[in-house]
CSV table of C-alpha atoms in Angstrom, one decimal:
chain,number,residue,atom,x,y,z
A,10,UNK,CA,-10.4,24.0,-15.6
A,11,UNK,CA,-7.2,23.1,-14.3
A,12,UNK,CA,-5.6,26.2,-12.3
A,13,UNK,CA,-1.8,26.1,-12.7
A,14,UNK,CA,-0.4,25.3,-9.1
A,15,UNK,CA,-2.9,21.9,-9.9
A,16,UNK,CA,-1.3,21.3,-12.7
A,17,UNK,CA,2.3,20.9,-11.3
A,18,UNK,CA,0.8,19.2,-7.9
A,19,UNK,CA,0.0,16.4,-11.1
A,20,UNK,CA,3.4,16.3,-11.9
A,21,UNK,CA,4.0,15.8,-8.3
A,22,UNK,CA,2.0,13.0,-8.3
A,23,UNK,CA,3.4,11.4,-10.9
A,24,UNK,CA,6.6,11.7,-9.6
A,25,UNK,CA,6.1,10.1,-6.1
A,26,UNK,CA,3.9,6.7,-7.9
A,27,UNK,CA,7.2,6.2,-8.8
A,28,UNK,CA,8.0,5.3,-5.2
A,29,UNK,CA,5.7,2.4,-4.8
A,30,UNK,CA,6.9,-0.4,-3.0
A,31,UNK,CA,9.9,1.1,-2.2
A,32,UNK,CA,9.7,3.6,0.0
A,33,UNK,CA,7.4,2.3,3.0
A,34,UNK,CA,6.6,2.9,5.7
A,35,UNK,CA,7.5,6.4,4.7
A,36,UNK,CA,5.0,8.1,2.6
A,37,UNK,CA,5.5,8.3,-1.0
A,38,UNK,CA,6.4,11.9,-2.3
A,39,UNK,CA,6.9,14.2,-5.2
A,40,UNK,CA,8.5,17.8,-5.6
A,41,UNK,CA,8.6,20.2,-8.3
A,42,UNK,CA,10.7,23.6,-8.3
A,43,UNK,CA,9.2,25.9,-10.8
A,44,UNK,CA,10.7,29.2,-11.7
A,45,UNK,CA,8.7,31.8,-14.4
A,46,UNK,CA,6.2,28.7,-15.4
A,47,UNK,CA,9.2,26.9,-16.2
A,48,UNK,CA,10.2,23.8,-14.3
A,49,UNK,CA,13.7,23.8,-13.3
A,50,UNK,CA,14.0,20.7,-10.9
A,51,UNK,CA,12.0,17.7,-9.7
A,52,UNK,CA,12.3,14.6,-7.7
A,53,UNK,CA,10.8,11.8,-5.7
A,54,UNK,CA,11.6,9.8,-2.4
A,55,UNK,CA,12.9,6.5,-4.5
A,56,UNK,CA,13.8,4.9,-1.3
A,57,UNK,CA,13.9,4.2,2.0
A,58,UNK,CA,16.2,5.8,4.3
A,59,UNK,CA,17.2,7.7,1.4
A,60,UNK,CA,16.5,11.8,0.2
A,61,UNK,CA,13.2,12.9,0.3
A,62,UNK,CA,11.4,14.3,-2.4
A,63,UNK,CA,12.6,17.6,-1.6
A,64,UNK,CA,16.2,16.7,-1.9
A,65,UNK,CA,16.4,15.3,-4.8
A,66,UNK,CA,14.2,17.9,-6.9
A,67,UNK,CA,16.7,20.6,-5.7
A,68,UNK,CA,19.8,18.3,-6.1
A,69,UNK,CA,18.2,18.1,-9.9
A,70,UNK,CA,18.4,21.7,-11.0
A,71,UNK,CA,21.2,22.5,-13.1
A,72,UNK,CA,24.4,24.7,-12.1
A,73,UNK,CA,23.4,27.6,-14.0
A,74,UNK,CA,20.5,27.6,-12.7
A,75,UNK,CA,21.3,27.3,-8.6
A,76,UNK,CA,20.5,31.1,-8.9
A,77,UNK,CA,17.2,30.8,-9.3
A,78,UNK,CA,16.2,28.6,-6.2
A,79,UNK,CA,15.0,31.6,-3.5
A,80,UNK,CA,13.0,33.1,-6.7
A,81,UNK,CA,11.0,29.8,-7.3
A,82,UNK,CA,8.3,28.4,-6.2
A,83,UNK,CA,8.6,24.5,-4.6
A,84,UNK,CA,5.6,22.2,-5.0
A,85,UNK,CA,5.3,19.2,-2.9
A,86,UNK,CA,2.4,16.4,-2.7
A,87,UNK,CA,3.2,16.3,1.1
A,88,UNK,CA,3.8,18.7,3.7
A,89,UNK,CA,7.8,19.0,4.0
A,90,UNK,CA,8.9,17.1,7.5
A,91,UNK,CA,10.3,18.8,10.4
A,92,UNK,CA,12.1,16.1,12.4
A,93,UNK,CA,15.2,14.1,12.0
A,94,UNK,CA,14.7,10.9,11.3
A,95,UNK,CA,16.5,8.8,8.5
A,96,UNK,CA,17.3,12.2,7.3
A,97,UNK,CA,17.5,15.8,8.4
A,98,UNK,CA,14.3,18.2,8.0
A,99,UNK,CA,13.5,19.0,4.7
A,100,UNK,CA,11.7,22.3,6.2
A,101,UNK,CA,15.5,23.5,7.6
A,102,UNK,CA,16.3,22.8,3.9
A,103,UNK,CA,13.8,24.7,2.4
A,104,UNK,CA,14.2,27.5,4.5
A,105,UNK,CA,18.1,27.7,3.5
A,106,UNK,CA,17.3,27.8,-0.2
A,107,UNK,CA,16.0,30.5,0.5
A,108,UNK,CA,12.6,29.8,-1.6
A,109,UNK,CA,9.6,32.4,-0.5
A,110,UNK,CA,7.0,30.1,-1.9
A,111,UNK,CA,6.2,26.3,-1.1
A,112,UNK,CA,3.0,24.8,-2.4
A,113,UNK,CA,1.6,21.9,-0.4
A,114,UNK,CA,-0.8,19.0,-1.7
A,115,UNK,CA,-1.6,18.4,2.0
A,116,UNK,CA,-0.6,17.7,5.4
A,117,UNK,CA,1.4,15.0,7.2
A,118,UNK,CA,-0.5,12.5,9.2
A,119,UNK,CA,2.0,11.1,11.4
A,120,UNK,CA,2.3,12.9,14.8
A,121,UNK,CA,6.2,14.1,14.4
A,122,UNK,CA,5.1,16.5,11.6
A,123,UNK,CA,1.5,17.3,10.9
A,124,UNK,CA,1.4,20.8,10.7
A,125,UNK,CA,4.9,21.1,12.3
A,126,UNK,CA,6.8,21.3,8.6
A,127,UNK,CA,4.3,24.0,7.7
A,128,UNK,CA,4.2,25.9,11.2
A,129,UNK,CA,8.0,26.1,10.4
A,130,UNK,CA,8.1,27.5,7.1
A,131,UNK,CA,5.5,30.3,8.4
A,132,UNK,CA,7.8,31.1,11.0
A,133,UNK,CA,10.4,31.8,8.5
A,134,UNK,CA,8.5,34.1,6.4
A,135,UNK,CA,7.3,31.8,3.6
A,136,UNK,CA,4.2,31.9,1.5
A,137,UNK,CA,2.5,28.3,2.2
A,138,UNK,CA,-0.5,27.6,-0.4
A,139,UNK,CA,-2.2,24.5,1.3
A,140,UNK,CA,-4.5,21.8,0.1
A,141,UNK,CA,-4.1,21.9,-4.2
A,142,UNK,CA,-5.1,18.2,-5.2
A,143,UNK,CA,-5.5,17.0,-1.3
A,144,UNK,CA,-8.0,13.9,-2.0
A,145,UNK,CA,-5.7,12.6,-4.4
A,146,UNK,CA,-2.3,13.3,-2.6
A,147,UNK,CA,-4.4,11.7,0.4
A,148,UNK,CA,-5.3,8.9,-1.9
A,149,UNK,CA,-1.8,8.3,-3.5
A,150,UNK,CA,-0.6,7.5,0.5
A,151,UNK,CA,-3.6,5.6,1.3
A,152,UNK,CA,-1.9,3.1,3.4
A,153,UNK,CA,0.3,5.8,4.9
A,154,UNK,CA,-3.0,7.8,6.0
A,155,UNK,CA,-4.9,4.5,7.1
A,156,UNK,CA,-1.8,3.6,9.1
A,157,UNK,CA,-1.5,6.6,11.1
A,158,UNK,CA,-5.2,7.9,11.1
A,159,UNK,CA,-6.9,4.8,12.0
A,160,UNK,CA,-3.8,2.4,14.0
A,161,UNK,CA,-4.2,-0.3,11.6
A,162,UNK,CA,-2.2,-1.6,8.0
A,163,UNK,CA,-4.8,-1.0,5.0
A,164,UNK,CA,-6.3,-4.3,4.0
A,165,UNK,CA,-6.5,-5.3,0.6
A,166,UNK,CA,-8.4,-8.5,-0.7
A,167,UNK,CA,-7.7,-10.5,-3.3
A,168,UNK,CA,-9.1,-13.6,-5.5
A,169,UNK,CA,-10.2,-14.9,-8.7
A,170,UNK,CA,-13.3,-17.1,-9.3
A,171,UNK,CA,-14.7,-18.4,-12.8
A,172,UNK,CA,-17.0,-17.0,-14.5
A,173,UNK,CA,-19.8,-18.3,-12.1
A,174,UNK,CA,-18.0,-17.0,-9.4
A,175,UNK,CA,-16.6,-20.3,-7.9
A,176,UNK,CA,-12.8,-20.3,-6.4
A,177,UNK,CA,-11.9,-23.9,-6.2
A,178,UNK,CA,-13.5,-27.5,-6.7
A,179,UNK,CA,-15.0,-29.0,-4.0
A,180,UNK,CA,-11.8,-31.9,-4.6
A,181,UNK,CA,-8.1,-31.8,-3.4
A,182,UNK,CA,-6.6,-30.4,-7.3
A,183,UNK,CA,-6.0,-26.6,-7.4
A,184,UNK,CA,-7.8,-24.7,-9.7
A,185,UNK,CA,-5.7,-22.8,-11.9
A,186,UNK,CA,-8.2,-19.8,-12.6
A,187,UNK,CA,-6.0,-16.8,-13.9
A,188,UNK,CA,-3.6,-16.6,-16.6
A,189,UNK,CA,0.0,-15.9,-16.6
A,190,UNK,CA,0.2,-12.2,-17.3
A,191,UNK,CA,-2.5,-11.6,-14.5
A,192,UNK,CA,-0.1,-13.9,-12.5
A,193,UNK,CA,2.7,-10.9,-13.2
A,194,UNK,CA,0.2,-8.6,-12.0
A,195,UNK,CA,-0.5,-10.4,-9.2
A,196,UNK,CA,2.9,-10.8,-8.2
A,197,UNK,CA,3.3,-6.8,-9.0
A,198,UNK,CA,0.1,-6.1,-6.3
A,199,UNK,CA,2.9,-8.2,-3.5
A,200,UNK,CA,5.8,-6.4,-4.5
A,201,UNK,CA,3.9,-2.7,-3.4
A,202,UNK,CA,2.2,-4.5,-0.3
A,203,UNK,CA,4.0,-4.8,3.4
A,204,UNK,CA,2.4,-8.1,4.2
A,205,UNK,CA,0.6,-11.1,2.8
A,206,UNK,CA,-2.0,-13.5,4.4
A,207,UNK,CA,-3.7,-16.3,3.8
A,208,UNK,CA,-5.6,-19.2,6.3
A,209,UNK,CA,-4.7,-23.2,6.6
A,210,UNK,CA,-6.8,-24.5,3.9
A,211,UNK,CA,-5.4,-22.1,1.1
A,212,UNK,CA,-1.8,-23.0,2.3
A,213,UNK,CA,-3.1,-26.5,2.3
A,214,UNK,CA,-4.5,-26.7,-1.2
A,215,UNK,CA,-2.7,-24.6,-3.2
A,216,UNK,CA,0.7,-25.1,-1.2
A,217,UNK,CA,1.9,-21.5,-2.4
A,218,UNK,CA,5.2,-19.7,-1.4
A,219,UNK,CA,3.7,-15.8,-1.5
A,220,UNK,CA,6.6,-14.5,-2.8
A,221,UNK,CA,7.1,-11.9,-5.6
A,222,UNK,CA,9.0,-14.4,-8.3
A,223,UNK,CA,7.3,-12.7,-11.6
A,224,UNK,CA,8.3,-9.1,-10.9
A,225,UNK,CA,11.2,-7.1,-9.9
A,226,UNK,CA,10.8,-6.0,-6.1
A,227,UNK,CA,10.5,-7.0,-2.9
A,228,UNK,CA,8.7,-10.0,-1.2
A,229,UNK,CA,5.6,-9.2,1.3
A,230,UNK,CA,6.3,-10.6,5.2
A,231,UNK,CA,4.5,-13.6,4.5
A,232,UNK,CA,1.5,-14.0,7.5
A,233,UNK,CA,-0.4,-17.4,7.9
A,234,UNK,CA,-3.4,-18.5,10.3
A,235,UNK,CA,-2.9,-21.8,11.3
A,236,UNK,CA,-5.1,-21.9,14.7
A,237,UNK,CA,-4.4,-25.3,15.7
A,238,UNK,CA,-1.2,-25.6,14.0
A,239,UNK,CA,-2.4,-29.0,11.9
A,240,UNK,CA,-0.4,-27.7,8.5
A,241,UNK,CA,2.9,-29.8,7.2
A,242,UNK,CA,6.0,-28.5,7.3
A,243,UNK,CA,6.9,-30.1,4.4
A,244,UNK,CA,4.7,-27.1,2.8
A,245,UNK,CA,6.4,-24.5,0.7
A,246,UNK,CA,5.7,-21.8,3.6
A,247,UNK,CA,8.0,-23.6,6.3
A,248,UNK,CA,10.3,-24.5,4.2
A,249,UNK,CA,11.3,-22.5,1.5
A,250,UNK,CA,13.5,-20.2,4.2
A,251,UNK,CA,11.8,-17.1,3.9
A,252,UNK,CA,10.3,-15.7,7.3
A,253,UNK,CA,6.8,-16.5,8.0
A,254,UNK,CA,4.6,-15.7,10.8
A,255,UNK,CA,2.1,-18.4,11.7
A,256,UNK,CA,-0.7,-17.1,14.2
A,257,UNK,CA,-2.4,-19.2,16.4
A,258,UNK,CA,-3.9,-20.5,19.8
A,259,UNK,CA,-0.8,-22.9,20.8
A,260,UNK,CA,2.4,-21.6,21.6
A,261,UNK,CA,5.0,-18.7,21.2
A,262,UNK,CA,8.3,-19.8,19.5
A,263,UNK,CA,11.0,-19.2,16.5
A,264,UNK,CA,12.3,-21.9,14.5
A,265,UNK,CA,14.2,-20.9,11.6
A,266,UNK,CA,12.7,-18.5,9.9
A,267,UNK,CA,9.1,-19.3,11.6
A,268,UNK,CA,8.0,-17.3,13.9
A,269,UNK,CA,4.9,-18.8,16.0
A,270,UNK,CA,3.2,-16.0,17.8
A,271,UNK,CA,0.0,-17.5,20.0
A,272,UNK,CA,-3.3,-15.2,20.0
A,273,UNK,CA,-6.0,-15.8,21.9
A,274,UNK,CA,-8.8,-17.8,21.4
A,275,UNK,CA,-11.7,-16.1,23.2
A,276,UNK,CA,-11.2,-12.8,20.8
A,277,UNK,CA,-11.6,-11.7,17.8
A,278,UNK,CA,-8.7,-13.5,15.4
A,279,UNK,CA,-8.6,-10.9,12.8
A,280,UNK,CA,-8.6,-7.7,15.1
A,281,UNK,CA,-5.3,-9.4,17.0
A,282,UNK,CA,-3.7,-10.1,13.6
A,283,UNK,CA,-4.6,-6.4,12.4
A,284,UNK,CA,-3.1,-4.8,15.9
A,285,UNK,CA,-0.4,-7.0,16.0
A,286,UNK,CA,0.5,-6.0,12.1
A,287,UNK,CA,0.1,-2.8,13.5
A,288,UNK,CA,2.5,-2.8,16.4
A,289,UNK,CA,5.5,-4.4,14.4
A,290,UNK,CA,5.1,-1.4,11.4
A,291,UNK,CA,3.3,-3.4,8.3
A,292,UNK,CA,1.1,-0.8,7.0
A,293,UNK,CA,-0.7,-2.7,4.4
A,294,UNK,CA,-1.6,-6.2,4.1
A,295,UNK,CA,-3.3,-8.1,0.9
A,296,UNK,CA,-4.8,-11.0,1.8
A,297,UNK,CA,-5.2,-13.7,-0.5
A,298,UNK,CA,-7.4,-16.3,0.6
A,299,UNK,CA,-9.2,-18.5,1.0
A,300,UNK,CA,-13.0,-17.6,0.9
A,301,UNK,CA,-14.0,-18.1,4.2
A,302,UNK,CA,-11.2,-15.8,5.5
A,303,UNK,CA,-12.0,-12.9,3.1
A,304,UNK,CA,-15.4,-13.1,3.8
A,305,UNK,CA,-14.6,-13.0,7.3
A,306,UNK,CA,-12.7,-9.6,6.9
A,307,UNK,CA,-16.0,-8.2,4.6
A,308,UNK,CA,-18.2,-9.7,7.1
A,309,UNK,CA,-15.8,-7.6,9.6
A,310,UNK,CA,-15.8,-4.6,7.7
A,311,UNK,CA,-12.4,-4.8,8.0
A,312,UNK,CA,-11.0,-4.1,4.6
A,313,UNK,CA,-10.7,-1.1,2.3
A,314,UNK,CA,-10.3,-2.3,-1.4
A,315,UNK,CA,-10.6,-5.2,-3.0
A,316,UNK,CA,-9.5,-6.7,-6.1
A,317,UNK,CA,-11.2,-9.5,-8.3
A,318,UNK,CA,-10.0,-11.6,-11.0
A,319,UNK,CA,-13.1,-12.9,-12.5
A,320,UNK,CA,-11.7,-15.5,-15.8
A,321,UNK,CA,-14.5,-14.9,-17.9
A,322,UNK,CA,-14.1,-18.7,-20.3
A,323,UNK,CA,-14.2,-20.4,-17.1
A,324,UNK,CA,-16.7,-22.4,-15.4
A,325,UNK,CA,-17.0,-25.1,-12.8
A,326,UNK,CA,-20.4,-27.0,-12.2
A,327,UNK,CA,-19.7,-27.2,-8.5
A,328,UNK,CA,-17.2,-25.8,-6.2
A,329,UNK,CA,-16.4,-23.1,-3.4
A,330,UNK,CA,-18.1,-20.2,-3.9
A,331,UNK,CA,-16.6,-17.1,-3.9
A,332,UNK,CA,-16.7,-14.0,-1.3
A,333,UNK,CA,-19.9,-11.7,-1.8
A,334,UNK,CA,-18.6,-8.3,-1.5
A,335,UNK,CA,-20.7,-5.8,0.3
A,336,UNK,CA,-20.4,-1.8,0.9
A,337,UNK,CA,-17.9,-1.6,-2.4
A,338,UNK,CA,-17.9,1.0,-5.3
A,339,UNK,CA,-16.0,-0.1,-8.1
A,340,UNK,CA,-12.9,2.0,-9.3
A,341,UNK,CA,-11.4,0.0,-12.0
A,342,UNK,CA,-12.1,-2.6,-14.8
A,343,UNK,CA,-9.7,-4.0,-17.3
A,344,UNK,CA,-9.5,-6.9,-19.1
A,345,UNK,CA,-6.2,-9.3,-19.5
A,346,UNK,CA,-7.0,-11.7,-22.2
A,347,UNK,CA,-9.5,-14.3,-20.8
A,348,UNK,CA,-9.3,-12.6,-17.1
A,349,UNK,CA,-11.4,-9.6,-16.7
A,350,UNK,CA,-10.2,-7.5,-13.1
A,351,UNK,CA,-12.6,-5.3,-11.1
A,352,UNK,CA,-10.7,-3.3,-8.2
A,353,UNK,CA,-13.1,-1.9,-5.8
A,354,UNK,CA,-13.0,0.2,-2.5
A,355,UNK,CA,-14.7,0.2,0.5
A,356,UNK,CA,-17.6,3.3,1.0
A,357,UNK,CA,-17.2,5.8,2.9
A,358,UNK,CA,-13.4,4.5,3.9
A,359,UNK,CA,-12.5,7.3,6.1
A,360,UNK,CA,-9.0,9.0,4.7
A,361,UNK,CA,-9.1,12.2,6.5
């Protein structure tokens, strides 16, 4: 049975999906004022730099209905922050509405609030109700949480095989697996992620740009592995002007909009491209290929969800074979014409 301060944390969380791909690397949020049972005001953080949740559910109630703010109670998928940063506090805000009750999904995992937006309304007098929904208000900020709790982006991996699981020929041609509303999907998936990889052979092969062109949005920072740097630059990457960071063993340089950044060869590639996605603020990466690079980051345990397009009609009698996921419990299944797409998460992905 669904108590009622869950049922208006849902409507929270309904509200702050909306800020997908828009609001990172702050954590997406949803607020609800409710006054008698009745909601009076709601609102999201819709972008970044922009009001928070908080803001914009009490900007939303009406005039005649201002009055009823201190006798309401706020619900909000995220503990309420308590520093400046884009914006003021929205605990100071809360406090000088005057509201007595504020109920919280759960708390803030980045070190300038956690615990410090509640510990503030306490001190004021207010009623805090913590913890209604908490795995799935953690779960909705997943790369938030995985950012901040663990010092690393959340990985997603992506790819399609045929139906007996092979990702390209063993030729030069591309192998146009997917259809083209997947392909809208698949541009979707870039348009919510921070970052986008793929290794030399992929960008070889299939020459691709990694941009979201088949959905409205923004483009992923676009990440390659080239090691020795052997790729053209007559690919699409280099020079379709869009930045690009190319990681490898040479040399350290910008032209354009490439940026060369030189790892070292003696560690482990993937953990320097992980901290260094880290240290510049790209909290989620979906990488895209090709098969030995994803099965390096399974192999790795370096990922927590993956997504497979598996075109069902499709077979080739020899060719690349695909990843072979390990450790994964599958979350979703759904079927676009010929294309049949499995999204699956690490176990035990730690999300605390």
């Amino acid at each position: 049975m669904i108590n009622i301060h869950e049922q208006y944390m849902f409507r929270c969380l309904e509200l702050a999906a909306k800020g997908l791909g828009t609001v990172a690397p702050n954590p997406m949020v949803g607020a609800v004022l409710v006054h008698n049972n009745q909601i009076i005001g709601e609102g999201y953080h819709q972008q970044y730099g922009e009001h928070h949740a908080e803001v914009n559910c009490l900007n939303a109630v009406a005039a005649n209905n201002k009055i009823l703010i201190p006798e309401s109670i706020l619900y909000v998928s995220l503990e309420p922050c308590a520093h400046h940063g884009k914006t003021p506090p929205c605990a100071n805000l809360i406090i000088e509405k005057g509201i007595k009750k504020v109920v919280v999904g759960c708390r803030d995992p980045f070190n300038e609030v956690n615990g410090k937006g509640i510990e503030k309304l306490l001190a004021a007098g207010i009623e805090v109700v913590e913890g209604v929904l908490e795995t799935a208000c953690k779960n909705i900020n997943k790369r938030f949480f995985t950012f901040h709790q663990q010092q690393r982006p959340y990985i997603i991996l992506k790819w399609a095989e045929t139906a007996n699981r092979k990702m390209a020929t063993l030729g030069d041609e591309r192998l146009l697996i997917s259809n083209a509303i997947t392909n809208q999907l698949v541009h979707r998936w870039r348009s919510e992620e921070a970052a986008i990889l793929i290794g030399s052979n992929t960008a070889l092969k299939d020459n691709p740009s990694l941009t979201n062109r088949h959905w409205i949005g923004k483009s992923p920072s676009r990440l390659l592995i080239d090691t020795s740097l052997k790729l053209p630059i007559s690919l699409n990457l280099f020079s379709d002007g869009a930045p690009l960071i190319v990681y490898n063993f040479k040399k350290n340089a910008e032209i354009g909009a490439v940026q060369y950044k030189m790892i070292d060869s003696q560690k482990n590639v993937l953990l320097q491209i992980v901290e260094d996605a880290y240290n510049v603020g790209l909290q989620s990466i979906i990488v895209e290929g090709g098969a030995i690079l994803l099965q390096s980051f399974i192999d790795a345990s370096i990922w927590d969800e993956a997504r497979i397009i598996c075109n069902t009609k499709l077979t080739v009698p020899v060719g690349l074979d695909a990843p072979y996921l390990t450790n994964a419990e599958e979350t979703n299944r759904f079927q676009i014409l010929n294309d049949q797409i499995v999204e699956l998460k690490k176990i035990n992905n730690l999300i605390n």
